[in-house]
Amino acid sequence: MQPIQEVMVVGLGAIGGAYALKFFNKLGITLRVLAGGERKKRYEAQGFHINDTPYQFRYADPAEPQPTPAQLIIVAVKDYGLQEAITEMAPFVGGDTLILSLMNGITSEERLGEAFGADKVLYGICMGLDGFRDGNVIRFQRYGTMSFGKADNTQWSPEVERVASLFDQMDIVYQVPQNMLYELWYKFMVNVGINQASALVGEGFGAFQKISEAHQLMQDAMKEVLQITQKNGVKLTPADLEKWDAVLVNMPPESRPSMLNDLESGRQTEVEMLAGTVCRLGKALGVPTPVNQVLYQAIRAKEQVAMKR
Ligand SMILES: NC(=O)C1=CN([C@@H]2O[C@H](COP(=O)(O)OP(=O)(O)OC[C@H]3O[C@@H](n4cnc5c(N)ncnc54)[C@H](OP(=O)(O)O)[C@@H]3O)[C@@H](O)[C@H]2O)C=CC1
Ligand SMILES: CC(C)(CO)C(=O)C(=O)O
């Protein structure tokens, strides 16, 4: 397998912007950002400000006459934007392309696999990256650690080796967990708790470090995911609640989870992918999900108010 030189970011937001910087102007790397139509015009006209530095990227337009495939495509759109992104990235997926999803939730890799072939897709999560975006302004204080890999990484596959070798060169902090599905579900449980509770409370990580009722609300939502995983074989444990507490305590108190950023910037949230999924799975598996049902209604209402402002 060839070393990766052609990298594409699909979704230049809080997460995509942070990782784009890792590849920007690096010797031997061509970085492109997917942007067609109106989006490309807007990006070319406005550029991006990441941590207060202006950037202009090279854009890949799905309508260009001879699209060159990328070797690694990092996907970081919101859940509700994935279908359109799949259609628009298709011209850049070739025989040699690997696709890494950094999206929250438990379904993006499956959806990408259905579109492009499961052998091309790697699971990924960002843990501890405190990204913020409003329009073309992106800020983050820390990358945290990315986890990626195939579902089972007892032995690294050639695809994992290929991406790990690129990440080593780019100084990307990562781990390749043996059981990636467990990590994916653990992250899902974290997002169901902190993202949704902070959207409701209207405060960032600091409130969950200090206010016991806020912390309890977060954990009550997480425990419903924990119960679901007792029935689907993933079997998260109470130790996983403590594992997140150990990360949470070190998050910058003023930083906000992505869902609260979405509300404050008047954008649609990922509540369907969080509480919506928990309620659907709970119903199918016979697990009561009263906390997520309330969170679903409350966040849907807040979202409509925020998007009208
Ligand atoms: N923010 C955070 O701290 C974290 C977020 N995550 C997860 O990462 C994922 C991305 O989140 P985040 O970075 O916050 O999202 P943002 O909303 O900041 O960014 C998403 C970006 O995707 C772009 N986009 C949407 N559709 C397309 C398309 N068809 N072609 C090209 N670009 C497109 C949007 O562009 P445009 O504005 O032009 O529409 C937008 O810039 C989510 O699943 C989130 O849950 C995970 C960990 C932390
Ligand atoms: C875990 C957390 C809260 C920050 O990395 C996140 O995934 C998000 O903001 O969506």
Short mmCIF file of C-alpha atoms and ligand atoms in Angstrom, two decimals:
data_model
loop_
_atom_site.label_atom_id
_atom_site.label_comp_id
_atom_site.label_asym_id
_atom_site.label_seq_id
_atom_site.Cartn_x
_atom_site.Cartn_y
_atom_site.Cartn_z
CA MET A 1 0.00 0.00 0.00
CA GLN A 2 1.20 3.49 -0.94
CA PRO A 3 1.94 6.00 1.86
CA ILE A 4 -0.88 8.53 2.19
CA GLN A 5 -0.18 11.88 0.53
CA GLU A 6 -3.62 13.00 -0.73
CA VAL A 7 -5.84 13.96 2.22
CA MET A 8 -9.38 15.35 2.03
CA VAL A 9 -11.49 16.82 4.82
CA VAL A 10 -15.25 16.53 4.43
CA GLY A 11 -16.80 19.01 6.88
CA LEU A 12 -14.52 21.93 7.71
CA GLY A 13 -16.16 22.74 11.05
CA ALA A 14 -14.92 22.55 14.63
CA ILE A 15 -13.47 19.04 14.25
CA GLY A 16 -12.56 19.14 10.55
CA GLY A 17 -10.88 22.54 11.00
CA ALA A 18 -8.78 21.34 13.94
CA TYR A 19 -7.53 18.29 12.03
CA ALA A 20 -7.10 20.17 8.73
CA LEU A 21 -4.39 22.21 10.49
CA LYS A 22 -2.43 19.01 11.10
CA PHE A 23 -2.08 18.52 7.31
CA PHE A 24 -2.01 22.13 6.11
CA ASN A 25 1.23 23.12 4.33
CA LYS A 26 2.95 19.89 5.32
CA LEU A 27 5.73 18.70 3.03
CA GLY A 28 4.57 15.85 0.80
CA ILE A 29 0.88 16.25 1.70
CA THR A 30 -1.86 17.63 -0.53
CA LEU A 31 -4.82 18.74 1.56
CA ARG A 32 -8.21 19.44 -0.02
CA VAL A 33 -11.49 20.40 1.59
CA LEU A 34 -14.73 19.20 -0.01
CA ALA A 35 -16.83 22.19 -1.05
CA GLY A 36 -19.10 22.45 -4.05
CA GLY A 37 -21.48 25.09 -5.40
CA GLU A 38 -22.48 27.91 -3.03
CA ARG A 39 -20.31 26.46 -0.25
CA LYS A 40 -17.14 26.73 -2.38
CA LYS A 41 -17.94 30.33 -3.35
CA ARG A 42 -18.56 31.24 0.30
CA TYR A 43 -15.35 29.54 1.46
CA GLU A 44 -13.26 31.23 -1.26
CA ALA A 45 -14.77 34.62 -0.44
CA GLN A 46 -14.58 34.40 3.36
CA GLY A 47 -11.78 31.91 4.15
CA PHE A 48 -11.53 30.56 7.69
CA HIS A 49 -10.25 31.89 11.00
CA ILE A 50 -8.92 29.07 13.13
CA ASN A 51 -7.68 30.04 16.58
CA ASP A 52 -7.55 33.66 15.30
CA THR A 53 -5.28 32.89 12.31
CA PRO A 54 -6.72 33.32 8.78
CA TYR A 55 -6.57 30.30 6.45
CA GLN A 56 -7.53 29.62 2.86
CA PHE A 57 -7.67 25.97 1.77
CA ARG A 58 -7.69 24.18 -1.56
CA TYR A 59 -11.26 23.13 -2.31
CA ALA A 60 -12.47 19.97 -4.06
CA ASP A 61 -15.64 20.58 -6.02
CA PRO A 62 -17.76 17.49 -6.81
CA ALA A 63 -18.64 19.11 -10.16
CA GLU A 64 -15.02 19.45 -11.31
CA PRO A 65 -14.45 17.65 -14.66
CA GLN A 66 -11.66 15.28 -13.60
CA PRO A 67 -11.83 14.69 -9.85
CA THR A 68 -8.66 13.09 -8.44
CA PRO A 69 -9.36 10.52 -5.73
CA ALA A 70 -8.06 11.16 -2.22
CA GLN A 71 -6.13 8.49 -0.33
CA LEU A 72 -7.58 9.44 3.05
CA ILE A 73 -10.94 11.17 3.52
CA ILE A 74 -11.67 12.43 7.03
CA VAL A 75 -15.42 12.86 7.51
CA ALA A 76 -16.56 15.38 10.14
CA VAL A 77 -19.98 16.67 9.14
CA LYS A 78 -23.00 16.74 11.43
CA ASP A 79 -25.15 13.61 11.44
CA TYR A 80 -27.96 15.33 9.52
CA GLY A 81 -25.46 16.40 6.79
CA LEU A 82 -23.99 12.96 6.13
CA GLN A 83 -26.28 11.90 3.29
CA GLU A 84 -25.49 14.97 1.20
CA ALA A 85 -21.79 14.66 2.05
CA ILE A 86 -21.77 11.02 0.88
CA THR A 87 -23.18 12.07 -2.49
CA GLU A 88 -20.72 14.95 -2.89
CA MET A 89 -17.60 13.06 -1.79
CA ALA A 90 -18.32 10.09 -4.09
CA PRO A 91 -16.27 11.43 -7.06
CA PHE A 92 -13.18 11.54 -4.81
CA VAL A 93 -13.43 7.93 -3.59
CA GLY A 94 -11.16 5.63 -5.62
CA GLY A 95 -9.76 2.10 -5.33
CA ASP A 96 -7.00 3.27 -2.95
CA THR A 97 -9.16 5.54 -0.74
CA LEU A 98 -9.62 5.05 3.02
CA ILE A 99 -12.43 6.86 4.83
CA LEU A 100 -12.19 7.79 8.51
CA SER A 101 -15.29 9.11 10.28
CA LEU A 102 -14.70 11.34 13.30
CA MET A 103 -18.42 11.89 13.77
CA ASN A 104 -20.21 11.25 17.03
CA GLY A 105 -22.87 8.54 17.13
CA ILE A 106 -22.92 4.87 16.28
CA THR A 107 -24.05 4.82 12.65
CA SER A 108 -21.84 7.03 10.44
CA GLU A 109 -19.31 4.27 9.70
CA GLU A 110 -22.08 1.86 8.76
CA ARG A 111 -23.66 4.43 6.43
CA LEU A 112 -20.30 5.23 4.81
CA GLY A 113 -19.64 1.48 4.49
CA GLU A 114 -22.97 0.95 2.73
CA ALA A 115 -22.13 3.75 0.28
CA PHE A 116 -18.47 2.96 -0.46
CA GLY A 117 -17.71 -0.55 0.89
CA ALA A 118 -17.03 -1.48 4.52
CA ASP A 119 -13.40 -2.40 3.68
CA LYS A 120 -12.64 1.29 2.99
CA VAL A 121 -14.05 2.63 6.25
CA LEU A 122 -12.32 3.09 9.62
CA TYR A 123 -14.14 3.90 12.85
CA GLY A 124 -13.03 7.04 14.66
CA ILE A 125 -13.83 9.18 17.69
CA CYS A 126 -12.35 12.37 19.15
CA MET A 127 -12.17 12.39 22.90
CA GLY A 128 -11.36 15.64 24.63
CA LEU A 129 -11.27 17.97 21.61
CA ASP A 130 -13.15 21.11 22.70
CA GLY A 131 -14.11 22.50 19.30
CA PHE A 132 -16.18 25.64 18.69
CA ARG A 133 -17.50 27.04 15.41
CA ASP A 134 -19.58 30.01 14.46
CA GLY A 135 -19.73 30.49 10.68
CA ASN A 136 -16.12 30.51 9.43
CA VAL A 137 -14.63 31.10 12.91
CA ILE A 138 -13.24 27.98 14.57
CA ARG A 139 -11.60 27.69 17.95
CA PHE A 140 -10.24 24.88 20.07
CA GLN A 141 -7.85 24.70 22.97
CA ARG A 142 -6.94 21.03 22.93
CA TYR A 143 -6.98 18.07 20.59
CA GLY A 144 -7.42 15.38 23.22
CA THR A 145 -6.88 11.89 21.80
CA MET A 146 -8.33 10.40 18.63
CA SER A 147 -9.19 6.70 18.68
CA PHE A 148 -9.49 4.92 15.37
CA GLY A 149 -9.34 1.52 13.78
CA LYS A 150 -11.29 -1.41 12.47
CA ALA A 151 -13.93 -2.95 14.74
CA ASP A 152 -11.34 -5.43 16.08
CA ASN A 153 -7.71 -4.30 16.23
CA THR A 154 -6.18 -7.25 18.02
CA GLN A 155 -3.90 -7.28 15.00
CA TRP A 156 -3.56 -4.00 13.11
CA SER A 157 -4.84 -4.28 9.54
CA PRO A 158 -2.76 -2.80 6.67
CA GLU A 159 -5.34 0.04 6.51
CA VAL A 160 -4.81 0.90 10.18
CA GLU A 161 -1.01 0.71 9.73
CA ARG A 162 -1.24 3.06 6.76
CA VAL A 163 -3.23 5.72 8.60
CA ALA A 164 -1.19 5.35 11.81
CA SER A 165 2.01 5.92 9.86
CA LEU A 166 0.59 9.18 8.42
CA PHE A 167 -0.62 10.30 11.86
CA ASP A 168 2.84 9.62 13.35
CA GLN A 169 4.36 11.96 10.74
CA MET A 170 1.70 14.63 11.36
CA ASP A 171 2.04 14.57 15.18
CA ILE A 172 -1.56 13.48 15.65
CA VAL A 173 -2.17 11.99 19.08
CA TYR A 174 -4.11 8.77 18.64
CA GLN A 175 -4.76 5.33 20.00
CA VAL A 176 -5.93 2.16 18.25
CA PRO A 177 -8.17 0.37 20.77
CA GLN A 178 -8.42 -3.41 20.54
CA ASN A 179 -12.23 -3.22 20.69
CA MET A 180 -13.24 -0.13 18.71
CA LEU A 181 -16.99 -0.82 18.93
CA TYR A 182 -16.75 -0.60 22.70
CA GLU A 183 -15.04 2.81 22.36
CA LEU A 184 -17.69 3.98 19.91
CA TRP A 185 -20.48 3.07 22.31
CA TYR A 186 -18.60 4.57 25.26
CA LYS A 187 -18.31 7.86 23.33
CA PHE A 188 -22.00 7.63 22.38
CA MET A 189 -22.88 7.26 26.07
CA VAL A 190 -20.70 10.31 26.89
CA ASN A 191 -22.41 12.45 24.21
CA VAL A 192 -25.89 11.34 25.28
CA GLY A 193 -24.96 12.62 28.75
CA ILE A 194 -22.79 15.72 28.51
CA ASN A 195 -23.95 17.11 25.14
CA GLN A 196 -27.63 16.88 25.95
CA ALA A 197 -27.45 17.88 29.63
CA SER A 198 -25.30 20.90 28.79
CA ALA A 199 -27.74 21.91 26.01
CA LEU A 200 -30.51 21.87 28.60
CA VAL A 201 -28.57 23.53 31.45
CA GLY A 202 -27.10 26.10 29.04
CA GLU A 203 -23.57 25.87 30.46
CA GLY A 204 -20.26 24.32 29.43
CA PHE A 205 -18.06 21.71 31.12
CA GLY A 206 -17.49 23.81 34.29
CA ALA A 207 -21.11 23.40 35.45
CA PHE A 208 -20.72 19.61 35.27
CA GLN A 209 -17.51 19.76 37.28
CA LYS A 210 -19.12 21.81 40.06
CA ILE A 211 -22.93 21.49 40.20
CA SER A 212 -24.07 18.09 41.49
CA GLU A 213 -27.59 18.30 39.97
CA ALA A 214 -26.11 19.02 36.52
CA HIS A 215 -23.72 16.08 36.91
CA GLN A 216 -26.58 13.83 38.05
CA LEU A 217 -28.72 14.75 35.02
CA MET A 218 -25.79 13.91 32.73
CA GLN A 219 -25.27 10.53 34.44
CA ASP A 220 -28.99 9.66 34.44
CA ALA A 221 -29.06 10.08 30.66
CA MET A 222 -25.85 8.02 30.30
CA LYS A 223 -27.22 5.19 32.45
CA GLU A 224 -30.00 4.56 29.93
CA VAL A 225 -27.32 3.88 27.28
CA LEU A 226 -25.51 1.66 29.78
CA GLN A 227 -28.73 -0.38 30.20
CA ILE A 228 -29.17 -0.67 26.43
CA THR A 229 -25.64 -2.05 26.08
CA GLN A 230 -26.48 -4.83 28.56
CA LYS A 231 -28.91 -6.09 25.92
CA ASN A 232 -26.94 -5.52 22.71
CA GLY A 233 -23.76 -7.28 23.81
CA VAL A 234 -21.52 -4.17 24.18
CA LYS A 235 -21.92 -4.20 27.98
CA LEU A 236 -20.61 -0.85 29.16
CA THR A 237 -20.12 -0.80 32.94
CA PRO A 238 -20.37 1.78 35.77
CA ALA A 239 -16.55 2.04 35.50
CA ASP A 240 -17.18 3.72 32.12
CA LEU A 241 -19.14 6.48 33.87
CA GLU A 242 -16.07 7.06 36.07
CA LYS A 243 -13.76 6.93 33.03
CA TRP A 244 -15.65 9.92 31.55
CA ASP A 245 -15.59 11.76 34.90
CA ALA A 246 -11.79 11.54 34.81
CA VAL A 247 -11.78 13.22 31.35
CA LEU A 248 -14.48 15.75 32.26
CA VAL A 249 -12.58 17.06 35.26
CA ASN A 250 -9.75 18.16 32.93
CA MET A 251 -11.92 19.79 30.24
CA PRO A 252 -11.56 23.62 30.10
CA PRO A 253 -14.51 24.78 32.31
CA GLU A 254 -15.53 27.53 29.86
CA SER A 255 -15.52 25.25 26.78
CA ARG A 256 -18.82 23.83 25.55
CA PRO A 257 -19.89 20.52 24.05
CA SER A 258 -20.84 20.73 20.37
CA MET A 259 -24.60 20.61 20.98
CA LEU A 260 -24.60 23.73 23.15
CA ASN A 261 -22.43 25.46 20.52
CA ASP A 262 -25.02 24.47 17.92
CA LEU A 263 -27.87 25.99 19.94
CA GLU A 264 -25.94 29.17 20.68
CA SER A 265 -25.05 29.57 16.98
CA GLY A 266 -28.67 28.92 15.91
CA ARG A 267 -27.88 25.62 14.16
CA GLN A 268 -29.75 22.35 14.06
CA THR A 269 -28.58 19.91 16.80
CA GLU A 270 -27.76 16.21 16.70
CA VAL A 271 -30.55 15.35 19.18
CA GLU A 272 -32.12 12.88 16.75
CA MET A 273 -28.82 10.96 16.64
CA LEU A 274 -28.50 11.07 20.48
CA ALA A 275 -31.82 10.97 22.43
CA GLY A 276 -33.71 9.92 19.28
CA THR A 277 -31.49 6.83 18.88
CA VAL A 278 -31.61 5.99 22.61
CA CYS A 279 -35.43 6.12 22.64
CA ARG A 280 -35.71 3.99 19.49
CA LEU A 281 -33.23 1.38 20.78
CA GLY A 282 -34.85 1.41 24.24
CA LYS A 283 -38.23 0.66 22.68
CA ALA A 284 -36.84 -2.15 20.54
CA LEU A 285 -34.90 -3.76 23.42
CA GLY A 286 -37.42 -3.18 26.23
CA VAL A 287 -35.29 -0.65 28.15
CA PRO A 288 -37.17 2.34 29.66
CA THR A 289 -35.66 5.68 28.56
CA PRO A 290 -37.64 8.40 30.42
CA VAL A 291 -34.68 10.79 30.80
CA ASN A 292 -33.86 10.74 27.09
CA GLN A 293 -37.52 11.14 26.20
CA VAL A 294 -37.64 14.40 28.19
CA LEU A 295 -34.27 15.51 26.79
CA TYR A 296 -35.53 14.84 23.28
CA GLN A 297 -38.60 17.05 23.70
CA ALA A 298 -36.76 19.80 25.56
CA ILE A 299 -33.85 20.01 23.10
CA ARG A 300 -36.13 19.84 20.05
CA ALA A 301 -38.05 22.81 21.52
CA LYS A 302 -34.86 24.76 22.32
CA GLU A 303 -33.55 24.04 18.82
CA GLN A 304 -36.63 25.54 17.18
CA VAL A 305 -36.39 28.63 19.38
CA ALA A 306 -32.65 29.00 18.64
CA MET A 307 -33.03 28.54 14.87
CA LYS A 308 -35.69 31.27 14.68
CA ARG A 309 -33.56 33.88 16.48
N1 LIG B 1 -17.38 20.23 18.14
C1 LIG B 1 -16.80 19.35 18.94
O1 LIG B 1 -16.13 19.71 19.90
C2 LIG B 1 -16.94 17.89 18.67
C3 LIG B 1 -17.74 17.39 17.65
N2 LIG B 1 -17.78 16.03 17.39
C4 LIG B 1 -18.59 15.46 16.32
O2 LIG B 1 -17.94 15.73 15.06
C5 LIG B 1 -18.91 15.90 14.01
C6 LIG B 1 -18.70 17.28 13.39
O3 LIG B 1 -18.99 18.23 14.40
P1 LIG B 1 -18.52 19.74 14.34
O4 LIG B 1 -17.15 19.84 13.78
O5 LIG B 1 -18.80 20.32 15.67
O6 LIG B 1 -19.59 20.31 13.26
P2 LIG B 1 -19.65 21.75 12.60
O7 LIG B 1 -21.08 22.07 12.47
O8 LIG B 1 -18.74 22.70 13.27
O9 LIG B 1 -19.04 21.46 11.17
C7 LIG B 1 -19.64 20.66 10.19
C8 LIG B 1 -19.16 21.19 8.87
O10 LIG B 1 -19.58 20.32 7.83
C9 LIG B 1 -19.74 21.11 6.68
N3 LIG B 1 -20.54 20.39 5.71
C10 LIG B 1 -21.81 19.94 5.84
N4 LIG B 1 -22.20 19.32 4.71
C11 LIG B 1 -21.16 19.40 3.84
C12 LIG B 1 -20.96 18.99 2.51
N5 LIG B 1 -21.92 18.35 1.81
N6 LIG B 1 -19.78 19.25 1.91
C13 LIG B 1 -18.81 19.89 2.59
N7 LIG B 1 -18.94 20.32 3.85
C14 LIG B 1 -20.10 20.09 4.48
C15 LIG B 1 -20.44 22.36 7.20
O11 LIG B 1 -20.20 23.39 6.29
P3 LIG B 1 -21.14 24.66 6.09
O12 LIG B 1 -21.01 25.46 7.34
O13 LIG B 1 -20.55 25.30 4.90
O14 LIG B 1 -22.54 24.11 5.87
C16 LIG B 1 -19.70 22.57 8.53
O15 LIG B 1 -18.63 23.46 8.40
C17 LIG B 1 -20.29 15.75 14.68
O16 LIG B 1 -20.75 14.43 14.55
C18 LIG B 1 -20.00 16.07 16.16
O17 LIG B 1 -20.90 15.44 17.03
C19 LIG B 1 -16.99 15.16 18.09
C20 LIG B 1 -16.19 15.61 19.12
C21 LIG B 1 -16.14 16.98 19.53
C1 LIG B 2 -16.91 14.75 24.25
C2 LIG B 2 -17.30 16.10 23.69
C3 LIG B 2 -18.24 16.75 24.64
C4 LIG B 2 -16.02 16.94 23.57
O1 LIG B 2 -15.00 16.27 22.92
C5 LIG B 2 -17.92 15.95 22.33
O2 LIG B 2 -17.81 14.92 21.70
C6 LIG B 2 -18.72 17.04 21.70
O3 LIG B 2 -18.55 18.21 22.07
O4 LIG B 2 -19.51 16.70 20.80
#
